[in-house]
XYZ file of C-alpha atoms in Angstrom:
709
model
C -50.396 -11.056 9.497
C -52.331 -7.810 10.415
C -51.111 -4.226 9.333
C -52.514 -0.774 9.406
C -54.386 0.297 6.389
C -52.407 3.110 4.673
C -55.211 4.168 2.510
C -56.845 5.244 5.820
C -53.744 7.215 6.543
C -53.507 9.132 3.145
C -57.272 9.956 3.419
C -56.902 11.199 7.001
C -53.932 13.344 5.803
C -55.701 14.766 2.817
C -58.858 15.742 5.277
C -56.662 17.505 7.665
C -57.573 20.660 5.700
C -61.203 21.320 5.422
C -61.043 22.510 1.764
C -59.359 19.268 0.925
C -61.902 17.178 2.300
C -64.694 15.714 -0.101
C -62.744 17.465 -2.881
C -63.235 15.425 -6.069
C -60.193 16.950 -7.554
C -57.799 15.702 -5.019
C -56.811 11.937 -5.153
C -54.835 10.892 -2.393
C -54.076 7.361 -3.811
C -52.216 9.066 -6.798
C -48.373 9.474 -6.372
C -47.821 12.578 -8.492
C -48.344 16.372 -8.214
C -50.979 16.925 -10.749
C -52.777 14.975 -13.652
C -53.646 17.148 -16.758
C -56.140 14.692 -18.171
C -58.367 14.385 -14.875
C -57.112 17.748 -13.256
C -56.672 15.884 -10.216
C -53.899 16.755 -7.614
C -52.103 13.828 -6.092
C -50.634 12.980 -2.856
C -47.040 14.640 -3.733
C -49.057 17.892 -4.482
C -50.979 17.858 -1.291
C -47.615 17.742 0.650
C -45.459 19.954 -1.433
C -47.621 22.096 -3.524
C -47.552 22.587 -7.084
C -44.170 21.225 -8.452
C -43.739 20.923 -12.318
C -41.012 18.275 -11.887
C -40.880 15.906 -8.917
C -37.218 15.068 -9.631
C -36.037 18.600 -9.824
C -37.757 19.329 -6.384
C -36.119 16.287 -4.674
C -32.670 16.863 -6.444
C -31.595 19.629 -3.920
C -31.561 17.443 -1.002
C -30.312 14.292 -2.385
C -27.685 15.323 -4.946
C -25.065 16.957 -2.434
C -25.618 14.462 0.455
C -23.177 11.735 1.192
C -24.451 8.230 1.413
C -23.001 7.736 4.950
C -25.008 10.781 5.865
C -28.226 8.562 5.518
C -26.988 6.424 8.460
C -27.339 9.405 10.730
C -30.719 10.067 9.563
C -31.748 6.513 10.782
C -29.925 7.149 14.005
C -31.669 10.505 14.492
C -34.968 8.782 13.961
C -33.964 6.328 16.619
C -33.115 9.196 19.064
C -36.365 10.975 18.446
C -38.176 7.901 19.333
C -36.412 7.630 22.642
C -34.743 4.530 21.625
C -32.101 2.549 23.722
C -31.105 0.192 21.127
C -30.210 0.673 17.360
C -28.680 -1.635 14.746
C -27.725 -1.716 11.311
C -26.952 -4.767 8.945
C -26.224 -4.701 5.225
C -24.722 -6.732 2.521
C -24.231 -6.452 -1.226
C -27.964 -6.277 -1.913
C -29.874 -5.225 1.290
C -29.823 -2.783 4.089
C -31.793 -2.971 7.268
C -31.944 -0.546 10.408
C -33.916 -0.987 13.427
C -34.562 0.649 16.922
C -36.686 -0.020 19.785
C -38.144 3.388 20.394
C -41.630 4.505 20.616
C -43.698 3.115 17.673
C -44.506 5.509 14.974
C -47.962 7.536 15.462
C -49.730 9.209 12.581
C -47.945 12.247 13.472
C -44.586 10.650 13.144
C -45.506 8.971 9.754
C -46.466 12.301 8.597
C -43.129 13.961 9.766
C -41.000 11.122 7.891
C -43.089 11.576 4.763
C -42.913 15.329 4.881
C -39.034 15.399 5.831
C -38.133 18.896 4.606
C -41.103 20.740 6.274
C -41.193 20.465 10.021
C -43.890 22.001 12.229
C -42.197 23.784 15.359
C -45.361 25.085 17.005
C -48.697 24.041 17.699
C -51.852 25.793 16.931
C -51.355 28.115 19.976
C -47.839 29.176 18.890
C -46.129 27.267 21.477
C -42.894 25.389 20.771
C -43.272 21.570 20.047
C -40.988 18.762 19.927
C -37.962 20.824 21.257
C -36.216 17.772 22.250
C -36.456 16.110 18.717
C -33.735 16.284 16.128
C -36.277 15.884 13.438
C -37.847 19.251 13.976
C -35.006 20.762 12.005
C -35.898 18.952 8.832
C -32.770 17.127 8.792
C -34.072 15.188 6.036
C -35.166 11.617 6.429
C -35.412 11.656 2.595
C -31.654 11.504 2.538
C -32.011 7.684 3.122
C -33.665 7.362 -0.227
C -30.075 7.914 -1.810
C -29.149 4.330 -0.864
C -31.569 2.885 -3.365
C -29.810 4.261 -6.451
C -26.439 4.202 -8.081
C -25.629 7.920 -7.463
C -28.150 10.316 -5.913
C -31.001 7.671 -6.479
C -33.085 10.212 -8.492
C -33.902 7.756 -11.357
C -34.525 4.753 -9.235
C -36.968 6.776 -7.085
C -38.997 8.467 -9.905
C -38.747 5.863 -12.744
C -38.308 2.582 -10.922
C -40.358 3.372 -7.831
C -37.791 2.122 -5.497
C -37.886 3.220 -1.954
C -37.441 1.976 1.866
C -39.966 -0.219 3.442
C -41.034 0.776 7.150
C -42.217 -1.691 9.885
C -43.155 -0.098 13.161
C -44.595 -2.250 15.955
C -46.074 -1.483 19.265
C -46.218 -5.247 20.798
C -44.085 -8.135 20.964
C -46.356 -10.248 19.039
C -46.190 -7.834 15.961
C -42.381 -8.697 15.579
C -43.112 -12.235 16.336
C -45.516 -12.451 13.510
C -42.793 -11.050 11.152
C -40.349 -13.672 12.328
C -42.806 -16.379 11.377
C -44.190 -14.688 8.121
C -44.373 -16.828 5.157
C -44.719 -15.603 1.499
C -48.178 -17.617 1.364
C -49.511 -15.791 4.419
C -52.098 -13.283 3.864
C -52.184 -9.680 5.181
C -55.249 -8.307 6.990
C -55.825 -4.667 8.195
C -56.341 -3.667 11.835
C -56.125 -0.366 13.737
C -54.174 -2.303 16.593
C -51.667 -3.674 13.914
C -48.262 -2.535 13.096
C -47.409 -0.147 10.421
C -45.925 -1.908 7.078
C -45.535 0.253 4.058
C -43.152 1.361 1.333
C -42.324 4.967 0.854
C -42.450 5.923 -2.877
C -40.841 9.274 -4.314
C -39.954 10.047 -0.670
C -43.515 10.724 0.659
C -46.054 8.317 -0.648
C -46.926 5.384 1.717
C -47.795 2.205 -0.278
C -49.103 -1.107 1.301
C -47.880 -4.601 0.096
C -49.802 -5.580 -3.089
C -51.830 -2.387 -3.249
C -52.866 -1.092 -6.626
C -52.272 2.852 -6.620
C -52.062 5.576 -9.417
C -48.588 5.996 -10.545
C -46.922 9.365 -11.562
C -48.655 8.940 -14.881
C -51.886 8.351 -13.193
C -51.833 4.636 -14.188
C -53.056 1.696 -12.024
C -49.885 -0.109 -10.676
C -48.783 -2.215 -7.667
C -45.693 -0.491 -6.555
C -45.008 -2.830 -3.451
C -45.103 -6.096 -4.677
C -45.129 -9.338 -2.542
C -41.620 -10.127 -4.126
C -40.250 -7.092 -2.294
C -42.169 -7.881 0.947
C -40.630 -11.473 0.815
C -37.038 -9.997 0.318
C -37.577 -7.817 3.331
C -38.947 -10.657 5.489
C -36.220 -13.043 4.326
C -33.341 -10.603 5.220
C -34.826 -9.793 8.421
C -34.998 -13.568 9.263
C -31.609 -14.183 8.239
C -30.205 -11.656 10.727
C -32.516 -12.251 13.607
C -30.181 -14.533 15.455
C -27.987 -11.397 15.940
C -30.691 -9.473 17.708
C -31.774 -9.355 21.384
C -35.572 -9.629 21.141
C -35.883 -8.854 24.830
C -35.105 -5.426 23.876
C -37.650 -5.411 20.895
C -41.052 -5.269 22.512
C -41.488 -2.131 20.377
C -39.710 -0.299 17.683
C -39.258 0.543 14.011
C -37.498 -1.117 11.116
C -36.444 0.391 7.655
C -35.272 -1.907 4.866
C -34.304 -1.069 1.297
C -32.540 -2.667 -1.677
C -29.169 -1.118 -2.104
C -28.318 0.790 -5.318
C -25.496 -0.248 -7.391
C -21.914 0.208 -5.511
C -23.770 1.495 -2.391
C -22.501 -1.326 -0.276
C -18.788 -0.374 -1.263
C -19.509 3.382 -0.471
C -20.740 2.375 2.775
C -17.864 0.199 3.496
C -15.369 3.065 2.303
C -17.056 5.415 4.869
C -17.315 2.862 7.586
C -14.335 4.340 9.804
C -15.540 7.758 9.595
C -19.015 6.745 10.120
C -17.931 4.751 13.347
C -16.061 7.890 14.503
C -18.909 10.064 13.931
C -21.439 7.798 15.761
C -19.347 7.437 18.772
C -18.859 11.270 19.031
C -22.624 11.865 18.213
C -23.899 9.555 20.874
C -22.904 12.228 23.387
C -25.646 14.259 21.928
C -28.249 11.561 21.929
C -29.166 11.011 25.547
C -31.424 8.027 25.469
C -29.446 5.770 22.882
C -27.424 3.255 24.918
C -26.443 0.664 22.357
C -25.442 0.951 18.824
C -24.592 -2.032 16.638
C -23.281 -1.665 13.087
C -22.805 -4.960 11.214
C -23.061 -6.764 14.553
C -20.316 -4.572 16.127
C -21.019 -2.543 19.190
C -20.210 0.941 18.835
C -19.191 2.563 22.200
C -19.994 6.159 23.000
C -16.921 8.305 22.896
C -16.471 9.059 26.624
C -16.405 12.796 26.298
C -16.600 15.209 29.258
C -19.302 17.664 28.306
C -19.648 21.232 29.227
C -23.200 22.109 28.140
C -25.344 25.335 28.009
C -28.949 25.979 27.279
C -29.113 29.435 25.627
C -32.123 31.667 24.859
C -32.781 31.657 21.108
C -33.003 35.395 21.374
C -29.279 35.622 21.958
C -28.682 34.305 18.599
C -28.988 36.128 15.168
C -31.665 34.790 12.905
C -31.887 31.332 14.640
C -33.194 28.581 12.504
C -35.698 27.492 15.216
C -37.156 30.681 16.709
C -39.137 28.631 19.292
C -36.938 26.450 21.099
C -33.891 27.090 23.289
C -30.545 26.348 21.953
C -28.245 23.830 23.156
C -24.481 23.958 22.992
C -21.864 21.702 24.321
C -18.157 21.329 24.457
C -16.740 17.908 24.561
C -13.104 16.730 25.400
C -11.284 13.823 26.847
C -9.422 14.468 30.017
C -6.311 12.916 28.725
C -5.260 15.336 25.843
C -3.163 12.645 24.251
C -6.023 10.574 23.721
C -7.739 13.399 22.308
C -5.168 13.775 19.654
C -5.739 10.093 18.694
C -9.639 10.237 18.957
C -10.595 13.836 17.927
C -8.116 15.764 16.102
C -8.335 13.770 12.966
C -12.045 13.688 12.969
C -14.786 16.260 12.294
C -15.101 18.789 15.174
C -18.331 20.588 14.705
C -21.583 18.792 15.263
C -25.268 19.563 14.665
C -26.196 16.212 16.678
C -23.803 14.411 14.120
C -20.538 15.481 12.742
C -20.222 17.669 9.706
C -17.788 15.582 7.844
C -15.846 18.450 6.179
C -15.427 20.480 9.315
C -12.365 18.797 10.268
C -9.866 21.521 11.597
C -7.612 19.401 13.895
C -9.276 20.573 17.014
C -8.847 18.644 20.062
C -12.461 18.906 21.199
C -15.949 18.759 19.825
C -18.405 21.450 19.642
C -22.093 20.854 19.157
C -24.970 23.323 18.503
C -28.526 22.637 17.955
C -28.709 26.022 16.006
C -26.028 25.712 13.414
C -26.730 26.573 9.850
C -25.346 23.981 7.813
C -25.116 23.467 4.042
C -27.479 21.169 2.280
C -24.959 18.333 2.026
C -25.184 18.511 5.768
C -21.110 18.130 6.067
C -20.365 21.940 6.608
C -21.165 25.105 8.067
C -22.751 27.973 6.036
C -20.293 30.658 5.306
C -21.326 33.299 7.803
C -20.179 36.858 8.615
C -22.228 38.687 11.405
C -25.098 36.068 11.235
C -26.275 32.853 12.899
C -23.064 30.826 13.132
C -20.874 33.899 14.129
C -23.298 34.608 16.748
C -23.468 31.045 18.006
C -19.746 31.273 18.502
C -19.724 34.687 20.286
C -22.506 33.479 22.711
C -20.572 30.233 23.328
C -17.575 32.066 24.409
C -19.671 34.457 26.344
C -20.711 31.531 28.565
C -17.702 29.260 28.378
C -15.123 31.687 29.637
C -16.817 32.135 33.064
C -17.499 28.518 33.290
C -13.753 27.791 32.786
C -12.968 30.400 35.499
C -15.270 28.482 37.864
C -13.612 25.352 37.042
C -10.125 26.845 37.298
C -11.027 27.944 40.959
C -12.863 24.563 42.183
C -10.999 21.901 40.009
C -7.595 23.212 38.803
C -6.628 19.793 37.462
C -9.694 19.631 35.189
C -9.090 23.056 34.120
C -5.547 22.123 32.912
C -6.939 19.175 31.116
C -9.355 21.445 29.210
C -6.297 23.830 28.715
C -4.268 21.071 27.081
C -6.979 20.087 24.670
C -7.493 23.899 23.722
C -3.633 24.266 23.279
C -2.865 21.319 21.204
C -5.797 22.148 18.715
C -4.477 23.650 15.612
C -5.263 26.953 14.170
C -8.604 27.042 12.284
C -7.242 29.225 9.542
C -4.150 31.083 8.226
C -3.573 34.782 8.510
C -4.544 35.494 4.891
C -8.191 35.980 5.591
C -9.289 32.454 4.598
C -12.610 32.180 6.370
C -11.826 35.084 8.395
C -15.359 35.042 10.100
C -14.396 31.570 11.396
C -11.178 32.600 12.718
C -12.279 35.855 14.363
C -15.443 34.528 15.952
C -14.092 31.156 17.188
C -10.358 30.989 17.208
C -9.427 34.296 18.607
C -11.412 33.979 21.738
C -9.738 30.619 22.182
C -6.244 32.121 21.930
C -7.239 34.730 24.541
C -8.187 32.008 26.929
C -4.817 30.258 26.334
C -3.024 33.591 26.718
C -4.656 34.676 30.022
C -4.849 31.359 31.918
C -1.194 29.782 31.428
C -0.949 26.885 33.918
C 2.229 26.986 35.998
C 3.625 24.651 38.876
C 1.743 24.443 42.088
C -1.682 25.044 40.740
C -0.904 28.653 39.791
C -1.674 30.510 36.606
C -0.326 33.456 34.657
C -1.374 36.002 32.199
C 2.133 36.977 31.429
C 3.771 34.671 28.852
C 7.020 36.594 29.160
C 7.451 35.250 32.670
C 6.456 31.639 32.174
C 9.290 29.411 30.947
C 9.376 25.610 30.036
C 11.711 24.000 32.362
C 14.378 21.735 30.803
C 16.548 20.501 33.411
C 16.017 18.050 36.172
C 16.738 19.765 39.405
C 14.288 21.691 41.581
C 15.698 25.179 42.668
C 13.484 27.759 44.444
C 13.745 30.539 41.971
C 13.053 33.116 44.823
C 16.447 32.279 46.295
C 18.244 33.014 43.196
C 16.561 36.426 42.372
C 13.954 34.889 39.772
C 11.003 34.889 41.832
C 9.007 36.558 38.989
C 9.555 33.419 36.764
C 6.945 30.689 36.758
C 7.574 27.153 35.426
C 5.100 26.006 32.885
C 2.930 23.108 34.193
C 4.132 20.546 31.432
C 7.720 19.913 31.139
C 8.144 16.290 30.029
C 9.713 16.798 26.675
C 9.050 13.235 25.614
C 5.511 12.544 27.042
C 4.302 16.046 26.218
C 6.365 16.612 23.201
C 3.287 17.792 20.966
C 1.917 19.955 23.676
C 5.234 21.667 24.230
C 5.663 22.333 20.590
C 2.327 24.044 20.341
C 2.750 26.177 23.500
C 6.095 27.575 21.966
C 4.239 28.598 18.684
C 4.387 32.427 18.356
C 0.934 32.555 16.893
C -0.332 30.984 20.137
C 1.650 31.653 23.388
C 5.303 31.687 22.327
C 6.747 30.477 25.528
C 10.580 29.955 25.750
C 12.412 26.894 26.943
C 14.677 27.386 29.739
C 17.661 25.056 30.577
C 20.122 25.276 33.257
C 22.029 27.814 31.228
C 19.126 30.365 31.266
C 19.127 29.921 35.065
C 22.657 30.902 35.286
C 22.323 33.760 32.690
C 19.377 35.395 34.409
C 19.951 34.947 38.020
C 21.012 37.522 40.622
C 24.625 37.045 41.286
C 24.601 37.956 44.993
C 21.388 35.708 45.662
C 22.759 32.955 43.644
C 26.084 32.746 45.600
C 24.294 32.900 48.798
C 22.119 30.070 47.490
C 25.245 28.064 46.353
C 26.930 28.458 49.601
C 23.856 27.186 51.684
C 23.397 24.278 49.180
C 26.956 23.468 49.424
C 26.959 23.270 53.161
C 23.454 21.614 53.595
C 22.435 19.758 50.680
C 25.390 18.114 48.859
C 23.189 15.905 46.761
C 21.469 19.047 45.160
C 24.925 20.769 44.784
C 26.204 17.365 42.904
C 23.099 17.884 40.560
C 23.940 21.365 39.884
C 27.555 20.515 38.960
C 26.205 17.852 36.568
C 24.001 20.408 35.001
C 27.160 22.740 34.509
C 29.121 19.956 32.909
C 26.223 19.273 30.539
C 26.472 22.678 28.940
C 27.717 22.832 25.434
C 30.461 25.011 24.063
C 27.910 26.927 21.911
C 25.890 27.788 25.080
C 29.008 28.993 26.932
C 30.518 31.088 24.091
C 27.596 32.530 22.434
C 27.151 36.377 22.506
C 30.745 36.866 23.191
C 31.074 34.425 26.144
C 27.936 35.810 28.068
C 27.101 32.780 29.632
C 30.636 31.869 30.828
C 31.295 35.414 32.086
C 28.166 35.122 34.144
C 29.267 31.698 35.467
C 32.740 33.177 36.199
C 31.145 35.446 38.817
C 29.465 32.537 40.799
C 31.001 30.793 43.800
C 31.554 27.447 42.469
C 35.165 27.078 43.735
C 36.344 26.580 47.318
C 39.685 26.805 49.103
C 41.137 26.372 52.575
C 42.768 29.402 54.425
C 43.653 29.279 58.065
C 41.628 25.956 58.546
C 38.510 27.799 57.322
C 36.972 27.073 53.914
C 35.872 29.811 51.575
C 33.644 30.156 48.493
C 35.102 31.968 45.434
C 34.237 32.695 41.835
C 36.532 31.787 38.865
C 37.010 35.456 38.321
C 38.107 36.096 41.827
C 40.398 32.974 41.862
C 42.285 34.220 38.793
C 42.564 37.844 40.214
C 43.827 36.469 43.524
C 46.007 33.705 42.269
C 43.950 30.997 43.975
C 45.288 28.092 42.256
C 42.770 25.860 40.318
C 44.337 22.591 39.358
C 43.747 20.181 36.426
C 42.415 16.935 37.492
C 45.721 15.259 36.302
C 47.543 17.554 38.857
C 45.054 16.992 41.725
C 47.598 15.079 43.759
C 49.596 18.254 43.672
C 47.114 20.099 45.999
C 48.637 19.626 49.378
C 52.234 20.308 48.142
C 51.038 23.644 46.781
C 49.367 24.463 49.960
C 52.804 23.967 51.897
C 54.363 26.224 49.283
C 52.023 29.049 50.408
C 49.301 28.716 47.795
C 45.571 28.996 48.282
C 44.295 25.921 46.258
C 40.780 25.333 45.077
C 39.167 21.963 46.157
C 37.609 21.890 42.664
C 39.740 20.558 39.712
C 39.132 21.188 36.000
C 39.397 18.781 33.088
C 39.329 19.805 29.482
C 38.131 16.410 28.253
C 35.299 16.162 30.959
C 33.120 18.836 29.702
C 32.864 22.071 27.747
C 33.022 24.203 30.659
C 36.058 22.404 31.883
C 37.689 22.989 28.321
C 36.886 26.800 28.515
C 38.101 27.066 32.115
C 41.303 25.435 30.978
C 41.653 27.862 28.184
C 40.824 30.956 30.402
C 43.261 29.850 33.192
C 46.654 31.555 32.374
C 48.910 28.993 34.273
C 47.055 26.102 32.858
C 47.074 27.409 29.210
C 50.814 28.116 29.504
C 52.595 25.603 31.906
C 55.764 27.727 32.176
C 53.777 30.353 34.015
C 52.649 27.561 36.337
C 56.446 26.746 36.700
C 57.258 30.374 37.386
C 54.700 30.733 40.170
C 56.151 27.442 41.924
C 59.616 28.654 41.446
C 58.894 31.807 43.359
C 57.580 29.817 46.232
C 60.130 27.060 46.446
C 62.820 29.023 47.679
C 60.754 30.220 50.494
C 58.780 27.302 51.546
C 60.696 24.164 50.314
C 61.681 23.303 53.800
C 58.159 22.287 54.657
C 58.099 19.659 52.145
C 58.874 16.216 53.062
C 61.553 14.215 50.822
C 58.880 12.287 49.196
C 56.817 15.583 48.368
C 60.057 17.073 46.931
C 60.596 14.105 44.643
C 56.854 14.297 43.479
C 57.405 18.102 42.881
C 60.463 17.461 40.993
C 59.008 14.623 38.806
C 55.909 17.037 38.015
C 57.865 20.151 37.066
C 60.465 18.492 34.776
C 57.738 17.087 32.727
C 56.582 20.608 31.918
C 57.483 21.555 28.469
C 60.135 24.272 28.401
C 61.440 23.260 31.981
C 63.630 20.263 31.953
C 66.196 19.228 34.547
C 68.636 21.954 33.729
C 66.202 24.545 34.661
C 65.387 22.697 38.028
C 69.068 22.775 38.918
C 68.465 26.285 39.959
C 65.895 25.212 42.475
C 67.272 24.202 45.918
C 65.739 20.951 46.825
C 67.931 19.550 49.838
C 68.418 15.884 50.116
C 67.072 15.322 46.786
C 69.267 13.470 43.994
C 68.549 13.262 40.408
C 67.492 10.072 39.012
C 64.834 8.364 36.892
C 62.280 6.503 38.574
C 58.506 6.250 38.836
C 56.942 7.418 42.040
C 53.187 7.432 43.029
C 51.824 9.755 45.531
C 48.218 9.976 46.349
C 46.274 12.352 48.476
C 42.895 11.251 49.819
C 40.135 13.466 48.288
C 37.126 15.156 49.907
C 33.575 14.214 48.954
C 33.210 17.863 47.912
C 36.173 17.879 45.614
C 34.077 18.604 42.322
C 35.507 18.579 38.896
C 34.584 20.562 35.756
């Protein structure tokens, strides 16, 4: 099999600077920084300058990172190479990642070996590689953590472990690898693939090549045994690959350090979640497989902005425009499941420790992040603060545009903002974060409250959460200034309704039917009730049902405030001179319009003949709380003797209008009133009626509008 000659690459790199060319004190085939005996500078020294201790130099980038972070570096590399396909396989001993992106050039190899130092401009000062993640020095060297038990430092600098790289530009290159056998020889060719091992994060060594180790001793540091392990593992998983997609690409193989497989397994779910979200920021990658499981991109809706870097304070990259994106799911409930428990802030990939319970993702290419790559740098009036400020500067007008052109999508975004948890408490914990990011979010929530019929309000005091099941035109009852909050399904939207009621957010109040009664205009409500009673009996029935569902606590709170309001509303009706009239409870009591208990409902016609005005509505203390209170507040029901006294005064005048059957029924009814009895009734003149004991049943057909409380 033919491969490129990496000795030529090392010499090419050395000669990039004229002062290094033909310099006998520079040995590009020496791994280290500097050899005291020969006074020669090695390849590491060429790249990184004079460093007394290689391990100490590498420590900063490796010690604080997480092993799972290395996976993102492989994906980053795939994205920078314009890959459409990426896959990872690993077991207890080995790890392999591959992509079908553009094969590595000398410049790409240089970038991988020099991971912490990226060139952002060309020799004319123009920005280069603005579309590549690697320009930020994200740190391919993080993958070297995987070769060791902890940070991999001992294994890298003492045992010379490191990843093997294979990058091919033609289909026959990977076919040769598929067929490679241990006994096959290697030849060098310019048109061949790259095959090398990276030592101490930046020295490219070929198989079976003798180089100078850190101590300037000759040693083969990429033995045939390692090459065979790579080839064998690749061949063992090749039946899981689609070679039609692999006409070009790059492959990375390494022997896993102790316990690294377990650590990768532990981080698997968070890794999958991070990859799903991160794929939204990697435009070319279409297919990602991890352990032969396809990882689908999280179907986020993205609102994206390209920002001039001059708008940001101290941008990390001064030469490329800054990209920002806000990602969300249209169904906020899916967002709760998919996003709220995951990291919310991305620099292409999620920062694992930036999980704030937000129902959206926020990505910026300009974030300054800590060396462990899992969290934002603490920042007051600097880069990250200015990123947030600039984001809201562009995001708010965009939201207003969406609100005008697509109200439903605006409400989708609003719901996601609303159910997001506050970033911080009120005690100044990360105050810069709260002030620069969360306060603008709160302002959007407070100034754009969605209400019914695609309306919006900036006055939370006049927006209420509806908690009853009938539709009433609020204008008709004097509440036209009130708007109903868009969401009112207290089961399906429970979480959202909890959040909108939080004082720290919007502080909306729930209004049930009692609040409608309590706050309505009496005159307008009575007009509405009369119209509804006459024209929409179904709606009127629903209103009565709502009244009957009011609790005793609601009705009696604040010294019977709600009941007293109800008592002024015309929920009672009576006939007079063949005309029907509406009346309130208070009016009925004042004018002696009789309201009967339901068990006396058959008494209605008799009382009418005796000259009483009688409500067509009955009350029942056992039916509802309002029925109980009406019973207590009606003098002649609370005290039945008063009921008797009222009737007694009428019988002497109107008894001749009653039939014998009605007189019998009247007698039977009155004699059962406690404190009345037969002796008392002897004083009432009931012609043709004889005393006796028998059961009598009398029934009067009720109207359909004879509602009960």
